[in-house]
Coordinates of C-alpha atoms in Angstrom, one line a residue:
M26 CA -54.4 27.6 31.9
T27 CA -54.3 24.8 29.3
S28 CA -51.1 24.8 27.3
S29 CA -51.6 25.4 23.6
I30 CA -48.0 24.5 22.8
D31 CA -46.6 21.0 23.6
A32 CA -43.7 22.3 25.7
H33 CA -43.1 22.1 29.4
V34 CA -40.5 24.2 31.3
R35 CA -39.3 23.3 34.8
L36 CA -37.5 26.1 36.5
D37 CA -35.3 25.3 39.5
T38 CA -32.4 26.7 41.5
H39 CA -28.9 25.9 40.2
P40 CA -27.2 23.0 41.8
T41 CA -24.0 24.9 42.8
H42 CA -24.5 28.6 42.1
P43 CA -26.5 30.4 44.9
S44 CA -28.7 32.6 42.7
A45 CA -28.6 31.1 39.2
V46 CA -31.6 29.3 37.7
T47 CA -31.9 26.3 35.5
A48 CA -34.6 25.4 32.9
V49 CA -35.3 21.8 31.8
L50 CA -37.4 21.6 28.7
T51 CA -39.6 18.7 27.5
G52 CA -42.3 18.2 24.9
T53 CA -42.4 17.9 21.1
Q54 CA -42.3 21.7 20.7
A55 CA -39.7 22.3 23.4
H56 CA -37.7 24.3 20.8
V57 CA -40.3 27.1 21.0
A58 CA -39.5 27.6 24.7
H59 CA -35.8 27.1 23.9
L60 CA -35.8 30.0 21.5
G61 CA -37.7 32.2 23.9
L62 CA -35.3 31.7 26.7
E63 CA -32.2 32.2 24.6
A64 CA -33.7 35.5 23.4
A65 CA -33.9 36.5 27.1
D66 CA -30.2 35.7 27.5
W67 CA -30.4 32.2 29.0
T68 CA -27.5 30.0 28.0
A69 CA -27.9 26.5 26.5
V70 CA -25.6 24.1 28.5
A71 CA -27.0 20.7 27.4
D72 CA -29.8 19.2 25.3
N73 CA -32.9 21.0 26.4
V74 CA -31.2 22.4 29.5
L75 CA -30.6 26.2 29.9
V76 CA -29.2 28.3 32.7
L77 CA -29.6 31.9 33.6
V78 CA -26.5 33.4 35.3
R79 CA -26.1 37.1 36.0
I80 CA -23.4 39.1 37.7
D81 CA -26.0 41.2 39.5
R82 CA -27.5 38.2 41.4
E83 CA -31.0 39.0 40.1
E84 CA -31.7 35.7 38.4
P85 CA -34.8 34.8 40.4
Y86 CA -36.4 38.1 39.4
W87 CA -35.7 37.6 35.7
A88 CA -36.6 33.9 35.8
K89 CA -40.0 35.0 37.2
D90 CA -40.3 37.5 34.3
A91 CA -39.4 34.7 31.8
A92 CA -42.0 32.4 33.3
K93 CA -44.7 35.0 32.9
H94 CA -43.8 35.5 29.2
L95 CA -43.7 31.7 28.5
S96 CA -47.1 31.2 30.2
A97 CA -48.5 34.0 28.1
E98 CA -47.4 32.1 25.0
G99 CA -49.2 29.0 26.0
I100 CA -46.2 27.1 27.4
A101 CA -46.6 25.2 30.6
V102 CA -44.2 26.4 33.3
E103 CA -43.4 24.6 36.6
I104 CA -41.5 26.5 39.3
T105 CA -40.0 24.4 42.1
P106 CA -40.9 25.5 45.7
R107 CA -37.3 26.5 46.5
L108 CA -37.1 28.7 43.5
Q109 CA -40.5 30.2 44.2
E110 CA -39.2 31.1 47.7
A111 CA -36.2 32.9 46.1
M112 CA -38.5 34.7 43.8
D113 CA -40.7 35.9 46.7
E114 CA -37.8 36.9 48.9
E115 CA -37.1 40.6 49.6
W116 CA -33.5 41.5 50.0
T117 CA -31.2 44.5 49.8
W118 CA -27.6 45.2 49.1
A119 CA -25.6 45.9 52.2
N120 CA -24.0 49.4 52.2
Y121 CA -25.3 50.1 48.7
P122 CA -23.4 53.2 47.5
M123 CA -26.5 54.9 46.1
P124 CA -28.9 54.8 49.0
W125 CA -31.3 57.3 47.4
C126 CA -32.3 54.7 44.7
T127 CA -35.5 52.7 45.1
R128 CA -35.4 48.9 44.7
S129 CA -36.6 49.1 41.1
E130 CA -34.0 51.8 40.4
I131 CA -31.2 49.6 41.9
R132 CA -32.4 46.8 39.7
E133 CA -32.2 49.1 36.6
V134 CA -28.6 50.2 37.5
S135 CA -27.7 46.5 37.8
N136 CA -29.4 45.6 34.6
Q137 CA -27.5 48.2 32.7
A138 CA -24.3 46.8 34.2
Q139 CA -25.4 43.4 33.2
K140 CA -25.8 44.5 29.6
I141 CA -22.2 45.9 29.6
H142 CA -21.0 42.6 31.0
D143 CA -22.8 40.6 28.3
D144 CA -21.4 42.9 25.5
I145 CA -17.9 42.1 26.8
H146 CA -18.8 38.4 27.3
H147 CA -20.1 38.0 23.7
G148 CA -17.1 39.8 22.2
Q149 CA -19.2 42.8 21.1
L150 CA -17.3 45.3 23.3
L151 CA -13.5 45.0 23.0
I152 CA -11.6 46.3 26.1
H153 CA -8.4 48.0 25.1
A154 CA -7.0 48.8 28.6
H155 CA -7.9 48.9 32.2
A156 CA -6.7 50.5 35.4
H157 CA -7.5 50.9 39.1
D158 CA -8.4 54.5 40.1
G159 CA -7.8 53.9 43.8
H160 CA -11.4 52.9 44.5
T161 CA -12.6 50.6 41.7
T162 CA -11.7 49.3 38.2
V163 CA -11.9 51.6 35.2
A164 CA -11.6 50.6 31.6
V165 CA -11.8 51.8 28.0
G166 CA -13.2 49.9 25.1
T167 CA -14.9 50.0 21.7
Y168 CA -18.1 48.4 20.4
L169 CA -17.2 46.4 17.4
H170 CA -20.6 46.1 15.7
R171 CA -22.4 49.3 16.6
G172 CA -20.7 52.0 14.6
G173 CA -17.5 51.7 16.6
K174 CA -18.5 53.9 19.6
S175 CA -15.8 53.9 22.2
V176 CA -16.6 54.1 25.9
Y177 CA -15.1 54.8 29.3
L178 CA -16.3 52.3 31.9
H179 CA -16.3 52.8 35.7
G180 CA -16.9 50.2 38.3
E181 CA -17.2 46.4 38.6
D182 CA -19.9 43.8 38.5
H183 CA -23.4 45.3 39.2
L184 CA -22.0 48.8 39.5
R185 CA -20.2 49.1 36.2
Q186 CA -21.5 51.9 34.0
I187 CA -20.6 54.0 31.0
A188 CA -19.1 57.2 32.3
D189 CA -18.2 58.8 29.0
T190 CA -18.3 58.1 25.3
F191 CA -15.9 59.0 22.4
D192 CA -16.2 59.1 18.6
S193 CA -13.1 56.9 18.1
P194 CA -10.7 54.5 19.8
A195 CA -7.9 57.0 19.5
Q196 CA -9.8 59.7 21.4
A197 CA -10.8 57.2 24.1
L198 CA -7.3 55.8 24.6
L199 CA -5.7 59.3 24.7
A200 CA -8.2 60.5 27.3
F201 CA -7.8 57.3 29.3
E202 CA -4.0 57.5 29.2
K203 CA -4.1 61.1 30.3
I204 CA -5.8 60.2 33.5
H205 CA -4.6 56.7 34.3
A206 CA -1.1 56.5 32.6
A207 CA 0.6 55.2 35.7
E208 CA -1.9 52.4 36.4
M209 CA -2.9 51.6 32.8
R210 CA -2.6 48.0 31.7
P211 CA -3.5 46.5 28.3
G212 CA -6.6 44.4 27.7
P213 CA -9.5 43.6 30.2
A214 CA -9.1 43.6 33.9
P215 CA -8.8 40.3 35.8
L216 CA -12.0 38.5 36.5
T217 CA -14.0 39.5 39.6
D218 CA -15.3 36.8 42.0
N219 CA -18.8 37.2 40.5
E220 CA -17.5 36.8 36.9
R221 CA -15.6 33.7 37.8
A222 CA -18.6 32.2 39.6
A223 CA -20.8 32.9 36.5
I224 CA -18.4 31.0 34.2
E225 CA -18.2 28.1 36.7
A226 CA -22.0 28.0 36.9
R227 CA -22.3 27.4 33.1
S228 CA -19.5 24.9 33.0
V229 CA -21.1 22.6 35.6
F230 CA -23.1 21.0 32.8
D231 CA -20.2 20.5 30.3
V232 CA -19.3 17.0 31.5
T233 CA -22.9 15.6 31.1
A234 CA -23.3 17.3 27.7
A235 CA -20.5 15.2 26.0
K236 CA -21.7 12.6 23.6
T237 CA -20.1 9.9 21.5
E238 CA -20.1 10.9 17.9
P239 CA -21.0 8.1 15.4
S240 CA -18.5 7.1 12.7
R241 CA -18.8 9.2 9.5
P242 CA -18.4 8.1 5.9
E243 CA -15.5 9.1 3.8
P244 CA -15.7 12.8 2.6
D245 CA -16.3 13.8 -1.0
T246 CA -14.1 16.1 -3.0
V247 CA -16.0 19.2 -3.9
P248 CA -15.3 22.8 -5.2
V249 CA -13.8 24.7 -2.3
Y250 CA -16.9 26.9 -1.8
L251 CA -18.9 23.8 -1.0
A252 CA -16.4 22.3 1.5
D253 CA -17.1 21.7 5.2
A254 CA -16.4 24.5 7.6
G255 CA -13.9 22.3 9.4
D256 CA -12.3 23.3 12.7
H257 CA -12.0 27.1 12.7
D258 CA -10.3 27.2 16.1
A259 CA -7.7 24.7 15.1
L260 CA -7.1 26.8 11.9
L261 CA -6.5 29.9 14.0
D262 CA -4.2 28.1 16.4
A263 CA -2.1 26.7 13.6
F264 CA -1.9 30.2 12.0
L265 CA -0.7 31.8 15.3
D266 CA 1.8 29.0 15.9
A267 CA 3.3 29.6 12.4
H268 CA 3.3 33.4 12.5
G269 CA 5.0 34.8 15.6
E270 CA 4.3 38.4 14.3
F271 CA 0.7 37.9 15.4
E272 CA 0.0 38.0 19.2
K273 CA -2.9 36.2 20.6
W274 CA -5.3 38.0 23.0
R275 CA -8.3 36.3 24.6
T276 CA -11.2 38.0 26.3
W277 CA -11.9 36.9 29.9
S278 CA -14.9 34.9 28.8
D279 CA -12.8 32.7 26.4
E280 CA -15.6 33.2 23.8
T281 CA -13.5 35.5 21.6
T282 CA -9.8 35.4 20.5
H283 CA -8.0 38.4 19.0
A284 CA -4.9 38.0 16.9
I285 CA -3.1 41.3 16.6
H286 CA -0.1 42.0 14.3
E287 CA 3.0 43.4 15.9
S288 CA 2.4 46.6 14.0
Q289 CA -1.0 47.0 15.8
T290 CA -2.5 47.9 12.3
L291 CA -4.1 44.5 11.5
R292 CA -6.5 42.7 13.8
I293 CA -8.3 39.4 13.5
E294 CA -11.2 38.6 15.7
R295 CA -12.5 35.0 16.1
V296 CA -15.8 34.5 17.9
H297 CA -15.9 30.9 19.0
E298 CA -19.0 28.6 18.8
T299 CA -20.8 30.9 16.4
P300 CA -24.0 29.7 14.6
A301 CA -23.4 29.0 10.9
H302 CA -25.1 32.1 9.6
E303 CA -23.6 34.6 12.1
T304 CA -20.3 36.5 11.9
A305 CA -17.5 34.3 13.3
W306 CA -14.4 36.2 11.9
T307 CA -13.7 39.9 11.6
V308 CA -10.5 41.2 10.0
A309 CA -9.8 44.9 10.2
A310 CA -6.8 47.0 9.0
Y311 CA -5.8 50.5 10.3
E312 CA -3.5 53.2 9.0
T313 CA -2.1 53.6 12.5
P314 CA -2.7 51.7 15.8
V315 CA -5.2 54.3 17.0
S316 CA -6.8 55.4 13.7
D317 CA -10.2 54.4 12.3
R318 CA -10.5 51.3 10.2
M319 CA -9.2 51.5 6.6
W320 CA -11.1 48.3 5.6
V321 CA -13.0 45.5 7.3
L322 CA -13.8 41.9 6.2
T323 CA -16.2 39.4 7.9
A324 CA -16.9 35.7 7.5
T325 CA -19.7 33.6 8.9
G326 CA -19.4 30.4 11.0
A327 CA -19.9 28.0 8.1
T328 CA -17.2 29.5 5.9
P329 CA -15.1 26.6 4.5
A330 CA -11.8 26.1 6.2
P331 CA -9.8 26.3 2.9
V332 CA -11.2 29.7 2.1
L333 CA -10.3 31.0 5.5
E334 CA -6.8 29.4 5.2
E335 CA -6.2 31.3 2.0
L336 CA -7.4 34.5 3.7
L337 CA -5.0 34.0 6.6
N338 CA -2.1 33.1 4.4
H339 CA -2.6 36.4 2.4
L340 CA -2.6 38.4 5.6
A341 CA 0.5 36.6 6.8
D342 CA 2.3 37.7 3.6
G343 CA 1.7 41.3 4.5
D344 CA 0.6 42.3 1.0
G345 CA -1.7 45.2 0.5
W346 CA -2.8 46.2 4.0
D347 CA -1.9 49.9 3.4
T348 CA -4.5 50.3 0.6
V349 CA -4.9 53.9 -0.5
I350 CA -8.1 54.9 1.2
G351 CA -8.4 58.2 -0.5
A352 CA -8.7 56.7 -4.0
P353 CA -12.2 55.8 -5.4
V354 CA -13.1 52.2 -6.1
D355 CA -12.9 52.2 -9.9
E356 CA -13.4 49.7 -12.7
K357 CA -9.7 48.8 -12.8
M358 CA -9.8 47.7 -9.1
V359 CA -13.0 45.7 -9.6
T360 CA -11.6 43.9 -12.7
A361 CA -8.3 43.1 -10.8
A362 CA -10.3 41.6 -7.9
T363 CA -12.5 39.3 -10.1
Q364 CA -10.3 38.5 -13.1
P365 CA -9.8 34.8 -11.9
L366 CA -13.6 34.3 -12.0
S367 CA -13.9 35.7 -15.5
D368 CA -11.0 33.6 -16.7
A369 CA -12.7 30.5 -15.2
G370 CA -16.0 31.2 -17.0
W371 CA -18.1 32.4 -14.2
K372 CA -21.3 34.2 -15.4
H373 CA -21.0 38.0 -15.3
T374 CA -24.3 40.0 -14.9
V375 CA -25.2 43.6 -14.1
D376 CA -28.5 44.4 -12.3
G377 CA -28.8 48.0 -11.5
R378 CA -26.3 48.7 -8.6
W379 CA -25.3 45.0 -8.4
I380 CA -22.5 43.4 -10.4
R381 CA -22.4 39.6 -10.0
W382 CA -20.1 36.7 -10.9
T383 CA -21.8 33.3 -10.5
S384 CA -20.3 29.9 -10.7
P385 CA -21.2 27.7 -13.7
T386 CA -23.4 25.5 -11.5
G387 CA -25.1 28.6 -9.8
D388 CA -24.2 27.5 -6.3
A389 CA -21.7 30.3 -5.5
G390 CA -21.0 33.8 -6.4
I391 CA -19.4 37.2 -5.7
Q392 CA -21.5 40.4 -5.7
F393 CA -20.2 44.0 -6.0
D394 CA -22.4 46.8 -4.8
A395 CA -21.6 49.9 -6.9
F396 CA -23.7 52.1 -4.6
T397 CA -22.0 51.4 -1.3
A398 CA -18.6 51.7 -3.1
Q399 CA -19.3 55.4 -3.5
H400 CA -19.4 55.7 0.3
P401 CA -16.0 54.2 1.2
S402 CA -15.6 56.1 4.5
Q403 CA -18.6 54.2 6.0
N404 CA -16.9 50.7 5.6
L405 CA -20.2 49.2 4.3
A406 CA -20.4 45.7 2.9
T407 CA -19.5 46.4 -0.7
W408 CA -18.3 42.9 -1.7
T409 CA -20.3 39.8 -0.8
V410 CA -19.1 36.2 -1.4
W411 CA -21.7 33.5 -0.9
A412 CA -22.3 29.8 -1.5
G413 CA -25.4 27.7 -1.2
P414 CA -28.7 27.1 -2.9
D415 CA -29.1 30.7 -3.9
P416 CA -27.9 34.2 -2.8
D417 CA -31.0 34.6 -0.6
R418 CA -30.4 31.3 1.3
P419 CA -26.6 31.2 1.6
T420 CA -24.8 28.4 3.4
W421 CA -22.0 30.9 4.2
T422 CA -21.1 34.5 3.4
L423 CA -18.0 36.7 3.4
T424 CA -18.3 40.5 3.2
A425 CA -15.7 43.2 2.6
S426 CA -15.7 47.0 2.7
P427 CA -14.8 49.2 -0.3
H428 CA -11.1 49.6 0.4
T429 CA -10.4 45.9 1.0
P430 CA -7.2 45.3 -1.1
S431 CA -7.9 44.0 -4.6
S432 CA -5.0 41.6 -4.2
L433 CA -6.7 39.9 -1.3
L434 CA -10.0 39.7 -3.2
A435 CA -8.2 38.4 -6.2
D436 CA -6.6 35.6 -4.1
L437 CA -10.0 34.7 -2.8
S438 CA -11.4 34.7 -6.4
E439 CA -8.6 32.4 -7.5
T440 CA -9.4 30.0 -4.6
L441 CA -13.1 30.0 -5.4
A442 CA -12.5 29.4 -9.1
H443 CA -9.9 26.6 -8.9
E444 CA -9.4 25.0 -5.5
T445 CA -11.2 22.0 -4.0
G446 CA -12.0 20.8 -0.5
T447 CA -13.8 18.0 1.2
R448 CA -17.4 17.6 2.4
H449 CA -19.0 15.0 4.6
P450 CA -22.6 13.9 4.2
Q451 CA -24.8 16.3 6.2
T452 CA -26.3 14.6 9.3
A453 CA -26.4 17.5 11.7
A454 CA -29.6 18.8 13.4
P455 CA -31.1 22.1 12.3
E456 CA -29.2 25.1 13.5
R457 CA -30.3 27.0 16.5
R458 CA -30.4 30.7 16.0
T459 CA -29.6 33.0 19.0
S460 CA -31.1 36.4 19.5
L461 CA -28.9 38.8 21.5
V462 CA -29.5 42.2 23.0
T463 CA -27.8 44.7 20.7
S464 CA -28.9 48.1 21.8
P465 CA -26.1 50.0 23.6
P466 CA -26.5 50.4 27.3
T467 CA -27.5 53.8 28.7
T468 CA -25.7 55.5 31.4
P469 CA -27.4 55.6 34.8
A470 CA -27.8 59.1 36.2
V471 CA -25.7 58.2 39.2
A472 CA -22.1 58.1 40.2
A473 CA -20.5 54.7 40.8
T474 CA -18.5 54.0 43.9
P475 CA -16.8 50.9 45.3
A476 CA -18.8 47.7 44.8
A477 CA -21.0 46.6 47.7
S478 CA -21.5 43.2 49.2
R479 CA -24.9 41.5 49.2
T480 CA -26.8 40.2 52.2
R481 CA -30.0 38.2 52.2

C-alpha cells in the first residue's frame, strides 16, 4: 500500500524489557502517527520515540493492533523480524487460575486489569488503603473524575479486578475496614515486580532525552494572569516544606502527589507533567474525612505560578473550608467574591445564565454560571477563571464548584485585579494533546485467585 501520509513508524522490541515494544517515528507528518499511538496508550519517552509497556505482557498483540490501524490511516509501518516473531508466537499462562477461559477471554480479563492499572498510574483512581487477604492484594479506592465512584479491588497485575462498587468513599472504607481491619494499611500497596519493570522500561530513554536549553531573554513584567506557569512542582514542594500540617502522599507511579491536611478534610492533588490545557491541580474540601465533597476547585497546567501561590497561601491560612453547604449561592456571596474586580474597573456583563467580569484589556475574566449554582450538590463548575485571547481559546482556566468559599474567590479576584508576574517570550513548540481511556473498567465475570507466572 502506498502511504498517503508522510509518516513512517518502525516497531521493534524494547532493548531491555522482554515484552515491551518501541516505536520510532520519522517523516514530516510524524505527529499524526504520534497522536494515534498516544491515543492507544503508548507513552512518549523521547522526540518521536514511544514505548508500549503493559503489566499483562500483551504488548506484541496490542502493537500488532496499532500497526493495523496506522496502516489503515495511510501511515507506513515497519515491523522488525524479532517483533514479528513475538507477534506470531502462541503462549499461555502457566497454572492460570481460570482454566475455563479461552485465550481471547484471558486477554479480555488482562485488558480490564490493565485499565485499572492505568487509572491508578494516571492518578484517576485514588487508592485509600490496601491489605493482603491471605492469597493476594486487595484495595479500596475512588475514581476522582468519574462521579466519585468508589471500588473494591481484588488481585494483582493481570488478575486485578473490580469486585464491588460503592456510592461514596465512606461506604467503601467502612466495608473494607470491616473485613480487613487487622491487615489494613493506608495508601496503595507496594509495587509488584511487573509494575516496577514497567516503570524501568519507560525510564530507559530518559538519559537520551535530555537536551541543553538555550539561554532565554529577560522576562517582562505583566499582569499576573498573563504570567508564566513557572515550576508547579517546586511550588508544591515549597508549600509542603513551609506547612507541616499538610502531609505529602505520592502514588506508586510518581505521576501524582497528594497533599492532605492533618484534619483529613482538605486534599490537594497535583498531577505532574500535565499538558497546558488539562487539569493539573484539584483541591477538595470535606465536612469529615469520610464524607462527600463540600466543594472542589481545579486548575490547568498553564495556570500562572503566582495565582497558584495565592491559592495555596489561602488554604494554609485555614480560612473558610467549612463553608455552609446547605445555604444557597445568593447575590451577596457573588458580590463578595468579585468585589475586587468591580473596584478595579473590570467590565461587568450579564448574558442569560452567565455573569461575567472581564479585564479592561479583554484578555482575562471570571464567569459565574447562575444555572449550575442552583444545583450545588452536584459540585459542577459554577465559577470559571480564564486568561488568553478569548474565553473560547483560554491559555489557562481555573474552575470552582458552587460552595467554594467566597473568601477564597475574593482573594483570587484581588490577585487577578492588582498583582503582577513575569513572562518570558514564547519559543516552545506546539503542545501535544493526549487522549486517555476514561470509561470505567467493567468487572470480569470470574473470581480472581493468586497471580500466575507466565511461560513462553
